Short mmCIF file of C-alpha atoms and ligand atoms in Angstrom, two decimals:
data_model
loop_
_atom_site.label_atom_id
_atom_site.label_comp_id
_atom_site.label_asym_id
_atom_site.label_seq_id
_atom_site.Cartn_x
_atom_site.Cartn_y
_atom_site.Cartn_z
CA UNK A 100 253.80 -177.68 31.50
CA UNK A 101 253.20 -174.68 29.15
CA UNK A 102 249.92 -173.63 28.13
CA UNK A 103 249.00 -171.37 25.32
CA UNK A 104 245.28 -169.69 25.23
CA UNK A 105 244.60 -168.08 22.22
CA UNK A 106 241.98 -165.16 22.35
CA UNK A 107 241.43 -162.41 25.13
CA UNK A 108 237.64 -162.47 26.24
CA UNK A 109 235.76 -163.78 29.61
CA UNK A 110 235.64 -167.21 27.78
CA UNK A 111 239.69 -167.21 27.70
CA UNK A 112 240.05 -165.80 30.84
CA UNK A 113 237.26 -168.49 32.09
CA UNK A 114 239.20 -170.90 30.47
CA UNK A 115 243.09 -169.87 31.66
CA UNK A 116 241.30 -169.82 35.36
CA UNK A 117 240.17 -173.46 35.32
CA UNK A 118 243.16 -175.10 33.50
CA UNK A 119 245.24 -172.81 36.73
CA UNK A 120 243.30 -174.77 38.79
CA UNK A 121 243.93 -178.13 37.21
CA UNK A 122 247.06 -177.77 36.70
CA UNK A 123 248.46 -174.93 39.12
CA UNK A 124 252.34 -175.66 38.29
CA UNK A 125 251.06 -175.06 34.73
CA UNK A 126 252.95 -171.63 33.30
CA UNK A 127 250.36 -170.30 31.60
CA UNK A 128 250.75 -168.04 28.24
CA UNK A 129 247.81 -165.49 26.48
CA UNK A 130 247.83 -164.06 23.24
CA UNK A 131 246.65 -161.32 23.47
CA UNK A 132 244.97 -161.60 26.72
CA UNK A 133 243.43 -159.18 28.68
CA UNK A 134 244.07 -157.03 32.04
CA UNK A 135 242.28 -159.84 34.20
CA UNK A 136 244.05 -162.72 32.11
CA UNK A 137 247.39 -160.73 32.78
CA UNK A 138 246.50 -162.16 36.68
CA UNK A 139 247.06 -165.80 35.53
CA UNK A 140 249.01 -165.69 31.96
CA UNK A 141 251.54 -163.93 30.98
CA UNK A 142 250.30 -162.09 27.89
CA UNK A 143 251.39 -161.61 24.89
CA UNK A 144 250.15 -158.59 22.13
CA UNK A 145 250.06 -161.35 19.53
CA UNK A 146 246.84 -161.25 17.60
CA UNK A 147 244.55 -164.07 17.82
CA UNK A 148 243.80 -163.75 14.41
CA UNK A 149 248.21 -163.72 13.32
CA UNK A 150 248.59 -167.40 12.85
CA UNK A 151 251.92 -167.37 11.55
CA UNK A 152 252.77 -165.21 15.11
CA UNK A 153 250.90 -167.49 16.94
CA UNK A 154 253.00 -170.48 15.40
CA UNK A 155 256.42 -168.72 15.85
CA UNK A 156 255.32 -167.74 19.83
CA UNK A 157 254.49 -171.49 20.41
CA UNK A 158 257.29 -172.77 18.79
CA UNK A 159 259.93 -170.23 21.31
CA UNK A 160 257.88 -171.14 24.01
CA UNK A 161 258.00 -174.90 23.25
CA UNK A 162 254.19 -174.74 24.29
CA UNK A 163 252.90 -178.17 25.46
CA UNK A 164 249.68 -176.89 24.88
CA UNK A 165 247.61 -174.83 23.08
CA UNK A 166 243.91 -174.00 23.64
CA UNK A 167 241.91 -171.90 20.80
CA UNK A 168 239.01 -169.89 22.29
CA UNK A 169 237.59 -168.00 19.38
CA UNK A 170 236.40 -169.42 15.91
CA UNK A 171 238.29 -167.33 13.55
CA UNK A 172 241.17 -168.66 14.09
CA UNK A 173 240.28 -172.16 13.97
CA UNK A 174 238.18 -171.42 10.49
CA UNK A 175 241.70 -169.79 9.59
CA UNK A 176 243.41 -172.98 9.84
CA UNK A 177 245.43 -172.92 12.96
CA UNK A 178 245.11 -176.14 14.22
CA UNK A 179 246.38 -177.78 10.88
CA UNK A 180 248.90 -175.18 10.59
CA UNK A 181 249.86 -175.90 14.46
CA UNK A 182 250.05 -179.50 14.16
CA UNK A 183 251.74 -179.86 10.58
CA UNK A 184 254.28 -178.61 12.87
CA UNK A 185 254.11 -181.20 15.35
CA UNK A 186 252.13 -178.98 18.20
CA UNK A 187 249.99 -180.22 20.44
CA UNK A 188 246.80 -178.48 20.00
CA UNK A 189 242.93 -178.54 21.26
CA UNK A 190 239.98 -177.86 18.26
CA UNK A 191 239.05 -178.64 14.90
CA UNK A 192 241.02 -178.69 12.07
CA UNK A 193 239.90 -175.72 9.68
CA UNK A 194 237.93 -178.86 7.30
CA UNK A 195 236.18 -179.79 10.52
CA UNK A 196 235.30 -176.10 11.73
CA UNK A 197 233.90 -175.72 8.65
CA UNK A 198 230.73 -176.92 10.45
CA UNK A 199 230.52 -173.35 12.38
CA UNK A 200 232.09 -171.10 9.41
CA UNK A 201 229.59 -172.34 6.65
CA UNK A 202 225.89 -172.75 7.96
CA UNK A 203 225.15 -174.50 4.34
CA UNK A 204 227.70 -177.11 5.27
CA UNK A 205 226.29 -177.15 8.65
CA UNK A 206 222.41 -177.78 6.85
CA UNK A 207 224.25 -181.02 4.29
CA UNK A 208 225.80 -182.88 7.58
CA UNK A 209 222.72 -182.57 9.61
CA UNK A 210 220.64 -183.42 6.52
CA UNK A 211 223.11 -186.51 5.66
CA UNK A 212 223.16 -187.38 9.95
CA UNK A 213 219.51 -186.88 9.99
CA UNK A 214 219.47 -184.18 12.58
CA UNK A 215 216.70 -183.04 13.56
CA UNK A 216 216.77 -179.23 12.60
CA UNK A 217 214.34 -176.57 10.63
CA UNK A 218 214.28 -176.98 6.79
CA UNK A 219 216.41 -174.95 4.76
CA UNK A 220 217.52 -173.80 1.25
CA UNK A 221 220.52 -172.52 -0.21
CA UNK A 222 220.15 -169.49 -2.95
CA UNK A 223 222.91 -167.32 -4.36
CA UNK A 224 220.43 -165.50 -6.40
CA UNK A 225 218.26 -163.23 -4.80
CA UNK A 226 215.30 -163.53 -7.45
CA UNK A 227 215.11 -167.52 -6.34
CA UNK A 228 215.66 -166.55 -2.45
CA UNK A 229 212.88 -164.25 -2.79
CA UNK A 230 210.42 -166.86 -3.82
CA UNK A 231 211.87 -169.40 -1.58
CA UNK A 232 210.74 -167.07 1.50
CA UNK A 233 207.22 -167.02 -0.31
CA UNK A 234 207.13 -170.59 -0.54
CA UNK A 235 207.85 -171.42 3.71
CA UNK A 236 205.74 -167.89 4.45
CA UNK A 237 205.99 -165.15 6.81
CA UNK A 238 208.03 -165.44 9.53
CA UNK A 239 211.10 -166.95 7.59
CA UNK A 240 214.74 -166.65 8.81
CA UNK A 241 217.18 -165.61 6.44
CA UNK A 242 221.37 -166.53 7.14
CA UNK A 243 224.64 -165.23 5.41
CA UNK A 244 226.10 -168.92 5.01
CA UNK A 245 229.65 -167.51 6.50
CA UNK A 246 230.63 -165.87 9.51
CA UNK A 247 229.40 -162.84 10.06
CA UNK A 248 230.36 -161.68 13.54
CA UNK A 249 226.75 -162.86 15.16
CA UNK A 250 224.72 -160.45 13.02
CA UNK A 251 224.43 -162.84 9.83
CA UNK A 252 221.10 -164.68 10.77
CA UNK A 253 217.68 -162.17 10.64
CA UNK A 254 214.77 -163.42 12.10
CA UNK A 255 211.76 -162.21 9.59
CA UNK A 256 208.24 -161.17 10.64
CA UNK A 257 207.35 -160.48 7.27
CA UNK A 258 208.18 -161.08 3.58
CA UNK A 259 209.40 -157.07 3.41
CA UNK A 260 212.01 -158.11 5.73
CA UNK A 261 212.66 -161.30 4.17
CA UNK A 262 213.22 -158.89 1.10
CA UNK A 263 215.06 -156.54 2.32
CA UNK A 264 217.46 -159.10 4.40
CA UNK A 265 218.25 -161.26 0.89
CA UNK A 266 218.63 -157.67 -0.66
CA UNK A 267 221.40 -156.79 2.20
CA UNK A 268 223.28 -160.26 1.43
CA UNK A 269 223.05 -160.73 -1.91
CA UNK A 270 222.89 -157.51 -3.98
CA UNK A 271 224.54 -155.35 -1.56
CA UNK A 272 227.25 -157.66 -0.21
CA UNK A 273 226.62 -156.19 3.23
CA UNK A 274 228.71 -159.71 4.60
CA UNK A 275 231.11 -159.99 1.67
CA UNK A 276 232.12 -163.29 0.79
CA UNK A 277 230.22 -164.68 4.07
CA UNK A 278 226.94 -163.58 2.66
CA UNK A 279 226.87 -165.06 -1.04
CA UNK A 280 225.20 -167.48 0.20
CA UNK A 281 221.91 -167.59 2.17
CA UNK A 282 219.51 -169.79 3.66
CA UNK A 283 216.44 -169.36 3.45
CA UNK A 284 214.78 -171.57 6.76
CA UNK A 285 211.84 -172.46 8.46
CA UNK A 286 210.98 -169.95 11.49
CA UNK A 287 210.78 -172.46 14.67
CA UNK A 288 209.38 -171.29 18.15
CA UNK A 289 210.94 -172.39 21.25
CA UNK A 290 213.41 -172.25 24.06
CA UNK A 291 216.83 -172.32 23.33
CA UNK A 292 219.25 -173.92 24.93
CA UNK A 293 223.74 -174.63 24.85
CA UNK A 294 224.99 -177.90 25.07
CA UNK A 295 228.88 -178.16 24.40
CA UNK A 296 230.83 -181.69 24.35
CA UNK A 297 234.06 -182.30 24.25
CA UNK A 298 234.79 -184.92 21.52
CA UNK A 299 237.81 -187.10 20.09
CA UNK A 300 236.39 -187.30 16.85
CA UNK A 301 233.63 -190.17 18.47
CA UNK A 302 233.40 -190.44 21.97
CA UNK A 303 231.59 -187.24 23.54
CA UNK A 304 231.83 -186.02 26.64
CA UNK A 305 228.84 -183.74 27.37
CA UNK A 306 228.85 -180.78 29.51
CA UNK A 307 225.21 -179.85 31.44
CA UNK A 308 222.98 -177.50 29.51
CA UNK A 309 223.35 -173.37 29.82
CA UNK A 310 221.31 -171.00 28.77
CA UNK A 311 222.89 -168.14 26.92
CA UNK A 312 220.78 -164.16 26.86
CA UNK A 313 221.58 -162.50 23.23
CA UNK A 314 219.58 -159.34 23.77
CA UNK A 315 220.53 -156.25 25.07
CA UNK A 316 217.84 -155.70 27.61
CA UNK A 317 215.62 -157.34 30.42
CA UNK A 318 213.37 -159.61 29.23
CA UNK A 319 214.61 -160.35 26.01
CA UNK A 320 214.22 -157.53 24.43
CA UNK A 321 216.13 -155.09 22.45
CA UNK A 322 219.25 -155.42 20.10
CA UNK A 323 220.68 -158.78 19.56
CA UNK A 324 224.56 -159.18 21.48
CA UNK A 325 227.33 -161.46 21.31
CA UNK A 326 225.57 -162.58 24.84
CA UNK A 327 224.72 -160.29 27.86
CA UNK A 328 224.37 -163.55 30.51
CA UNK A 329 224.26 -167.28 30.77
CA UNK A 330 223.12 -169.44 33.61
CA UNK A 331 223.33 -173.07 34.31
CA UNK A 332 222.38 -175.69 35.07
CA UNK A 333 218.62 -175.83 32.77
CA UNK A 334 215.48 -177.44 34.73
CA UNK A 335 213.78 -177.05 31.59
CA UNK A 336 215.31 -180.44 30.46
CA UNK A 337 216.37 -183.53 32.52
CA UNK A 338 219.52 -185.75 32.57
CA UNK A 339 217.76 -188.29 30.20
CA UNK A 340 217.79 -185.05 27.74
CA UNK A 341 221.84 -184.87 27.42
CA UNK A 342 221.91 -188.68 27.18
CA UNK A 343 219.35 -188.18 23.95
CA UNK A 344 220.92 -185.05 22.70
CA UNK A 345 224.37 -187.13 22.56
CA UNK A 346 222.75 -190.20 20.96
CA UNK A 347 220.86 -187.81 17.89
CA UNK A 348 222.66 -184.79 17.68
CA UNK A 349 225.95 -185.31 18.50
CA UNK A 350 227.04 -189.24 17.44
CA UNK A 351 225.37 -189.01 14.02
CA UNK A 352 227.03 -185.55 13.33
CA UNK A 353 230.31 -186.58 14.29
CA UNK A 354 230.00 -189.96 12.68
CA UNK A 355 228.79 -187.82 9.14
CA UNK A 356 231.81 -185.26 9.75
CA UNK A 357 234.18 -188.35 9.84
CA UNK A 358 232.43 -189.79 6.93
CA UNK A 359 233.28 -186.96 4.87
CA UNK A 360 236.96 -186.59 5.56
CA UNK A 361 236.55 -183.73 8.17
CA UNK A 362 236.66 -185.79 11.84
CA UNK A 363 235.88 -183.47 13.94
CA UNK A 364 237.98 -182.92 17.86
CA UNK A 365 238.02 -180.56 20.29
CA UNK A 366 234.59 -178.98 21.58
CA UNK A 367 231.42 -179.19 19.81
CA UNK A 368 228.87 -176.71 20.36
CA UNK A 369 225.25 -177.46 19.75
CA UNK A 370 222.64 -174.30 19.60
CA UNK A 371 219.39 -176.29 20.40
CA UNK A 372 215.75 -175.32 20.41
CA UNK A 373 213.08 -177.16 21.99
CA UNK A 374 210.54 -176.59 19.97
CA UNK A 375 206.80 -178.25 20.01
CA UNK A 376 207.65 -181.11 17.94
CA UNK A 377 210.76 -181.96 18.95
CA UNK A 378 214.16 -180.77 19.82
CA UNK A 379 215.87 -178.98 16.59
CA UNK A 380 219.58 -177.71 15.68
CA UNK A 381 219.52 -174.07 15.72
CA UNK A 382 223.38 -174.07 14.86
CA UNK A 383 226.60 -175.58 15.52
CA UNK A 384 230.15 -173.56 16.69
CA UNK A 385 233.14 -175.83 16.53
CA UNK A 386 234.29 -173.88 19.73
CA UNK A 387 233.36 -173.04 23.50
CA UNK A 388 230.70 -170.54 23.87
CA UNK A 389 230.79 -167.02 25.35
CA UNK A 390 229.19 -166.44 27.55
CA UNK A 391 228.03 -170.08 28.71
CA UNK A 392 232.32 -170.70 29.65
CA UNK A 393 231.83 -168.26 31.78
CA UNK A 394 228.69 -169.93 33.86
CA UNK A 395 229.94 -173.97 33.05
CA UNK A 396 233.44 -174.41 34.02
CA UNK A 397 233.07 -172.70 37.94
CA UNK A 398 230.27 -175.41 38.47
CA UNK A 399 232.79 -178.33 36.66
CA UNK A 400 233.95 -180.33 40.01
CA UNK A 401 236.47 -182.36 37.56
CA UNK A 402 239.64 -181.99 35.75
CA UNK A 403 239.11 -180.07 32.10
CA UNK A 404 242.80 -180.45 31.36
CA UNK A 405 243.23 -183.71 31.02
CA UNK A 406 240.16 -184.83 28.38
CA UNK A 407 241.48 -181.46 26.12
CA UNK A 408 244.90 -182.63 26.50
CA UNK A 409 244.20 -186.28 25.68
CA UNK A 410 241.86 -185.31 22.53
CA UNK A 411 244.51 -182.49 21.48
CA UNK A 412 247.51 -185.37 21.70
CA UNK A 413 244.88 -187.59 19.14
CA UNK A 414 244.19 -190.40 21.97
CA UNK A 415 240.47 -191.25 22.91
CA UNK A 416 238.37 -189.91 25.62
CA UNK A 417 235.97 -193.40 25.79
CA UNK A 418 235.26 -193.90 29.69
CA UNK A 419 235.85 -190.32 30.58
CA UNK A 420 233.31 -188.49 33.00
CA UNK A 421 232.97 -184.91 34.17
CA UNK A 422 231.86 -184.42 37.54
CA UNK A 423 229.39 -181.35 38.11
CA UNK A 424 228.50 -179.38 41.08
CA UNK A 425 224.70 -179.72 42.17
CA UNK A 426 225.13 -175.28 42.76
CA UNK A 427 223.85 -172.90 40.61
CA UNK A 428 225.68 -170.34 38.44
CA UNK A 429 224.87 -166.89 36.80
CA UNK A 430 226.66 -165.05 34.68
CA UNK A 431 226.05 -161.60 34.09
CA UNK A 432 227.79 -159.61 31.89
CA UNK A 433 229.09 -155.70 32.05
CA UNK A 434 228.88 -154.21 28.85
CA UNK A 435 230.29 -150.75 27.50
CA UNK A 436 228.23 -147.73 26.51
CA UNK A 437 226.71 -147.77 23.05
CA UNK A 438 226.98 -151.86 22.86
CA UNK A 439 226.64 -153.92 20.79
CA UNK A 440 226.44 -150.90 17.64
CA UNK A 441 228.65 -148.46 18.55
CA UNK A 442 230.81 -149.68 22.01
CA UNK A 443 232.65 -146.66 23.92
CA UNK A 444 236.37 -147.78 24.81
CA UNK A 445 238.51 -146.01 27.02
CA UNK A 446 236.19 -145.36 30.49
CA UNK A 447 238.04 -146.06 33.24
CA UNK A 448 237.17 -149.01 35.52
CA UNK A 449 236.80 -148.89 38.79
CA UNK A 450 236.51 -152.60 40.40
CA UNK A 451 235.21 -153.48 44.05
CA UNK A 452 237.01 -156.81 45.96
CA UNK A 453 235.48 -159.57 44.12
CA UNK A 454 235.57 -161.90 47.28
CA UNK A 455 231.95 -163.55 46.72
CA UNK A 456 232.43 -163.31 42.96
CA UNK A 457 234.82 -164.77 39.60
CA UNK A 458 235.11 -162.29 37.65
CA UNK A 459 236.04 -162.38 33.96
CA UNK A 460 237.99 -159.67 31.74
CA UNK A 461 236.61 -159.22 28.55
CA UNK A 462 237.41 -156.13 27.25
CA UNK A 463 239.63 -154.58 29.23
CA UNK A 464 243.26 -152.82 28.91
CA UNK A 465 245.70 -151.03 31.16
CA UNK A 466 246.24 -147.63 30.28
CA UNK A 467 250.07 -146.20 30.65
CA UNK A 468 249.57 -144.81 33.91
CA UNK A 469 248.23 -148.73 35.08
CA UNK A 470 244.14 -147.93 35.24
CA UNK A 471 242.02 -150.70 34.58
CA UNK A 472 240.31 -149.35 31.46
CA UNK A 473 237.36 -149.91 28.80
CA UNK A 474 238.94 -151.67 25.58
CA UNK A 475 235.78 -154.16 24.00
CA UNK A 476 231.99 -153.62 23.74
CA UNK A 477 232.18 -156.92 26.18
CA UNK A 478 234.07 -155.66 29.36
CA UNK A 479 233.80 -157.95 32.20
CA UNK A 480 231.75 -161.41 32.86
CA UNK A 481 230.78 -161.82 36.82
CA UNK A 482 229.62 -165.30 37.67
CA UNK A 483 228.33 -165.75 41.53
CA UNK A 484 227.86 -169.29 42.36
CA UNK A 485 225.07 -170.18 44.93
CA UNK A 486 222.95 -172.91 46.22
CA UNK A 487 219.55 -171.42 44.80
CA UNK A 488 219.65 -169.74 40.58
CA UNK A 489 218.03 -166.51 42.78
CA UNK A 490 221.09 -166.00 45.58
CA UNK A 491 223.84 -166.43 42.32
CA UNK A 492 221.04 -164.04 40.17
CA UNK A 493 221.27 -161.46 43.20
CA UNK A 494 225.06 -161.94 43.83
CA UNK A 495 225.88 -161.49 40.39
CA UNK A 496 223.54 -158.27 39.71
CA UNK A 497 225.01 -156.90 43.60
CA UNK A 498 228.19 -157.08 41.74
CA UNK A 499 227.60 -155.51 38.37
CA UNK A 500 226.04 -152.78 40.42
CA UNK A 501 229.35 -151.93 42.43
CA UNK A 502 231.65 -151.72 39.05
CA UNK A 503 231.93 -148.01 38.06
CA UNK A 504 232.73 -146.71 34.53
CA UNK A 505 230.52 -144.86 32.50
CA UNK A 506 227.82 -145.78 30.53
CA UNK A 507 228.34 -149.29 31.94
CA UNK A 508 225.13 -152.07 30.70
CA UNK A 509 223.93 -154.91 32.22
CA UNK A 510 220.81 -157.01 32.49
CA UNK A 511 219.64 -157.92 35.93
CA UNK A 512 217.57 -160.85 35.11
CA UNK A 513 220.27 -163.15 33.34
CA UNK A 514 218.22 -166.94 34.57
CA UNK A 515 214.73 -165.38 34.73
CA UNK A 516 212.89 -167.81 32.81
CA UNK A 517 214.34 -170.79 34.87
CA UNK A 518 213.42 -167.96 37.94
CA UNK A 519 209.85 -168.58 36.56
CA UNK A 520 209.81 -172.35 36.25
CA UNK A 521 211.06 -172.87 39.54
CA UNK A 522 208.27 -170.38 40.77
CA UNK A 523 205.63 -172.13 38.67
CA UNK A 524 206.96 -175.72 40.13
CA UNK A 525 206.63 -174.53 44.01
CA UNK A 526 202.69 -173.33 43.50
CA UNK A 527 202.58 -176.92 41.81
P1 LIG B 254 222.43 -168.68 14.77
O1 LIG B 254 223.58 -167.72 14.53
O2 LIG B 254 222.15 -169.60 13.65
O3 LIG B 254 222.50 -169.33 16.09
O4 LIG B 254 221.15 -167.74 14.95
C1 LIG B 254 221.11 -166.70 15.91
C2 LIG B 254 219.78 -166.69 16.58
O5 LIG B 254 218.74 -166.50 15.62
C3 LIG B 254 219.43 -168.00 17.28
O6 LIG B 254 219.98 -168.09 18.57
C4 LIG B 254 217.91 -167.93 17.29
O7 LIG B 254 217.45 -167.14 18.36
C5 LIG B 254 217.59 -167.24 15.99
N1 LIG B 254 217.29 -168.23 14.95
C6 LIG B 254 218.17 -168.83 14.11
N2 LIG B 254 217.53 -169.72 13.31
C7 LIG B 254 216.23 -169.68 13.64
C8 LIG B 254 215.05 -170.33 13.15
N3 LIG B 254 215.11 -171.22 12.15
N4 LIG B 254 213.89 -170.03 13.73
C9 LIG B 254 213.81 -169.12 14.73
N5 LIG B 254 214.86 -168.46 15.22
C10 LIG B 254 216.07 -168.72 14.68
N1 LIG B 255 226.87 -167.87 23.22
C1 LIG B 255 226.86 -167.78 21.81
C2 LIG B 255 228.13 -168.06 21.17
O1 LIG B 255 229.15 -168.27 21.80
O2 LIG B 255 228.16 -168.11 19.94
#
């Protein structure tokens, strides 16, 4: 069987490493890759964002499979464009995706579904989204409606920022086409929380809770990231939680995507916060997430391949289980200098054995002479997998602390507030 794995960060390389493992006859193909996917795949310098490439490479391959790990593509089209031509293919169609690319879509299905999430409006105009931000109050979230590369959403302490964020969007076009929209939503307080599910379009198979760490520093502070750790699984909620989240969140949002012409298949990502009245919607990505891949799929006991191959072919997943280790994973992820602003590329790596380790490439190259080098802001994701949250915490940090390059960033507290409840729970 051939496999194709469209994108080249720790998720992909996550991702190529478990289907090797269901499948290990499986020839496995990247494009583009990375220097640690280059172990498993054989990679490929197509773009992930060169569909028409993409189409030609699976079609000389004759590809059984193809797995899309980032969302551009998939907002882009690929999977209609892959199975107009009768390819096999895992994710949304580009109608369905739509759910991740355009957060005011995202608002109308869980408004329609009756999901619980914060209220919202839309404005184009920034005169009416200025008064809109008066009208929920200080703090108020404003949110370019398209993709905007994680920096689209600002959280607003006051109505200056609230200002100045419409301003940004809608007279400046700081996002382009992604920002002529905006939301303007209700601030919520809580824990967040990642639950993906892999879904035919109505069954759903749920995957545990993670818990992704978007800031730059310890303790939650600093710059927003793409995500600098993940852990799993969550204490904070119990099984009874995923059984709920399935029968509000993701049923009546699947059954409303269907509804309107846009079934959606492949994996569903819901961005949840648990907030004093209830659990809310923060957002939904039509794809896995980065870095929770990275912390999930080493604790998944059970076969991946087979649900993504059954939901890519169009059959159903109904009476389907995944099978999860009772261990504990961290992820902690080694970022380059100047991340996430202004990432340094070209430091070279130097990597010690990672026996007690996975790791995951991210952004990483080979230079001519063969060093393992600095190519992404992102540059490798170690998850250590351990019987307590603390040993994988301290086995993952040991690691990050033995990589060499310069300027190299990392967090060593990726887990700490489930480090806290399990602290608070043993005085108890
Ligand atoms: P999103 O891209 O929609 O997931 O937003 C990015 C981050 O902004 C989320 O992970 C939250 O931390 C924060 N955020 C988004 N919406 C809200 C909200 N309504 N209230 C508070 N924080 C939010
Ligand atoms: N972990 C956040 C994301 O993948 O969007």
């Amino acid at each position: 069987m051939k496999i194709l794995i469209v994108g080249g960060g720790a998720r992909e390389h996550a991702l190529a490493w478990k289907l090797a493992r269901d499948n290990p006859s499986a020839e496995l193909i990247a494009a583009p890759g990375n220097a640690g996917i280059a172990a498993l795949a054989r990679c490929v310098p197509t773009s992930a964002s060169d569909l028409p490439a993409l189409l030609s490479l699976a079609r000389a391959e004759q590809v059984d499979l193809t797995v899309v790990g980032p969302e551009a593509p998939l907002a882009a089209g690929i999977v209609d464009l892959f199975r107009g031509a009768g390819l096999t293919i895992f994710g949304p169609t580009r109608a369905a995706a739509t759910i991740e690319s355009s957060k005011s879509f995202a608002k109308s299905i869980m408004q329609t579904a009756a999901v619980p999430t914060a209220r919202a409006e839309l404005h184009r105009r920034a005169d009416s989204a200025k008064r809109a931000a008066r009208n929920f109050g200080a703090p108020v979230v404003i949110k370019a409606s398209g993709l905007a590369a994680g920096k689209g959403v600002v959280v607003c302490e006051t109505l200056d920022e609230a200002d100045h964020a419409i301003n940004l969007m809608l007279r400046d076009h700081a996002f382009g086409a992604a920002g002529a929209e905006v939301l303007v939503e209700e601030f919520m307080q809580g824990e967040e929380l990642s639950i993906f599910a892999l879904t035919d379009g109505t069954n759903v198979l749920p995957m545990i809770p993670a818990q992704d760490h978007k800031r730059l520093l310890n303790g939650d502070r600093g710059p927003n990231t793409g995500g600098m750790g993940a852990y799993a699984p969550v204490s904070l909620v119990g099984p009874e939680f995923v059984d709920d989240v399935v029968d509000r969140i993701f049923t009546p949002t699947l059954s409303a995507l269907r509804a309107c012409g846009c079934a959606f298949t492949g994996l569903l990502y819901a961005g949840l916060m648990l907030t004093a009245s209830g659990i809310r919607v923060v957002e939904f990505n039509c794809r896995f997430g980065d870095p929770e891949t990275e912390a999930l799929l080493p604790l998944l006991e059970s076969n991946l391949l087979d649900p993504m191959l059954a939901i890519a072919r169009g059959e159903s997943i109904a009476g389907a289980a995944l099978q999860w280790s009772d261990r504990h994973a961290v992820t902690t992820v080694v970022a380059a200098e100047g991340y996430p602003e202004h990432p340094k590329k070209g430091a070279t790596i130097t990597l010690p054995s990672a026996d007690d380790v996975l790791l995951f490439h991210a952004g990483t190259a080979r230079s001519g002479d063969g060093a393992l080098t600095v190519s992404g802001g992102r540059v490798l994701a170690v998850t250590a997998v351990a019987d307590t949250l603390a040993d994988a915490q301290r086995e993952s940090v040991a690691f990050a602390e033995r990589v060499q390059f310069d300027g190299k960033l990392y967090r060593t507290d990726i887990g700490w507030r489930e480090l806290l409840r399990g602290a608070r729970a043993a005085r108890n």
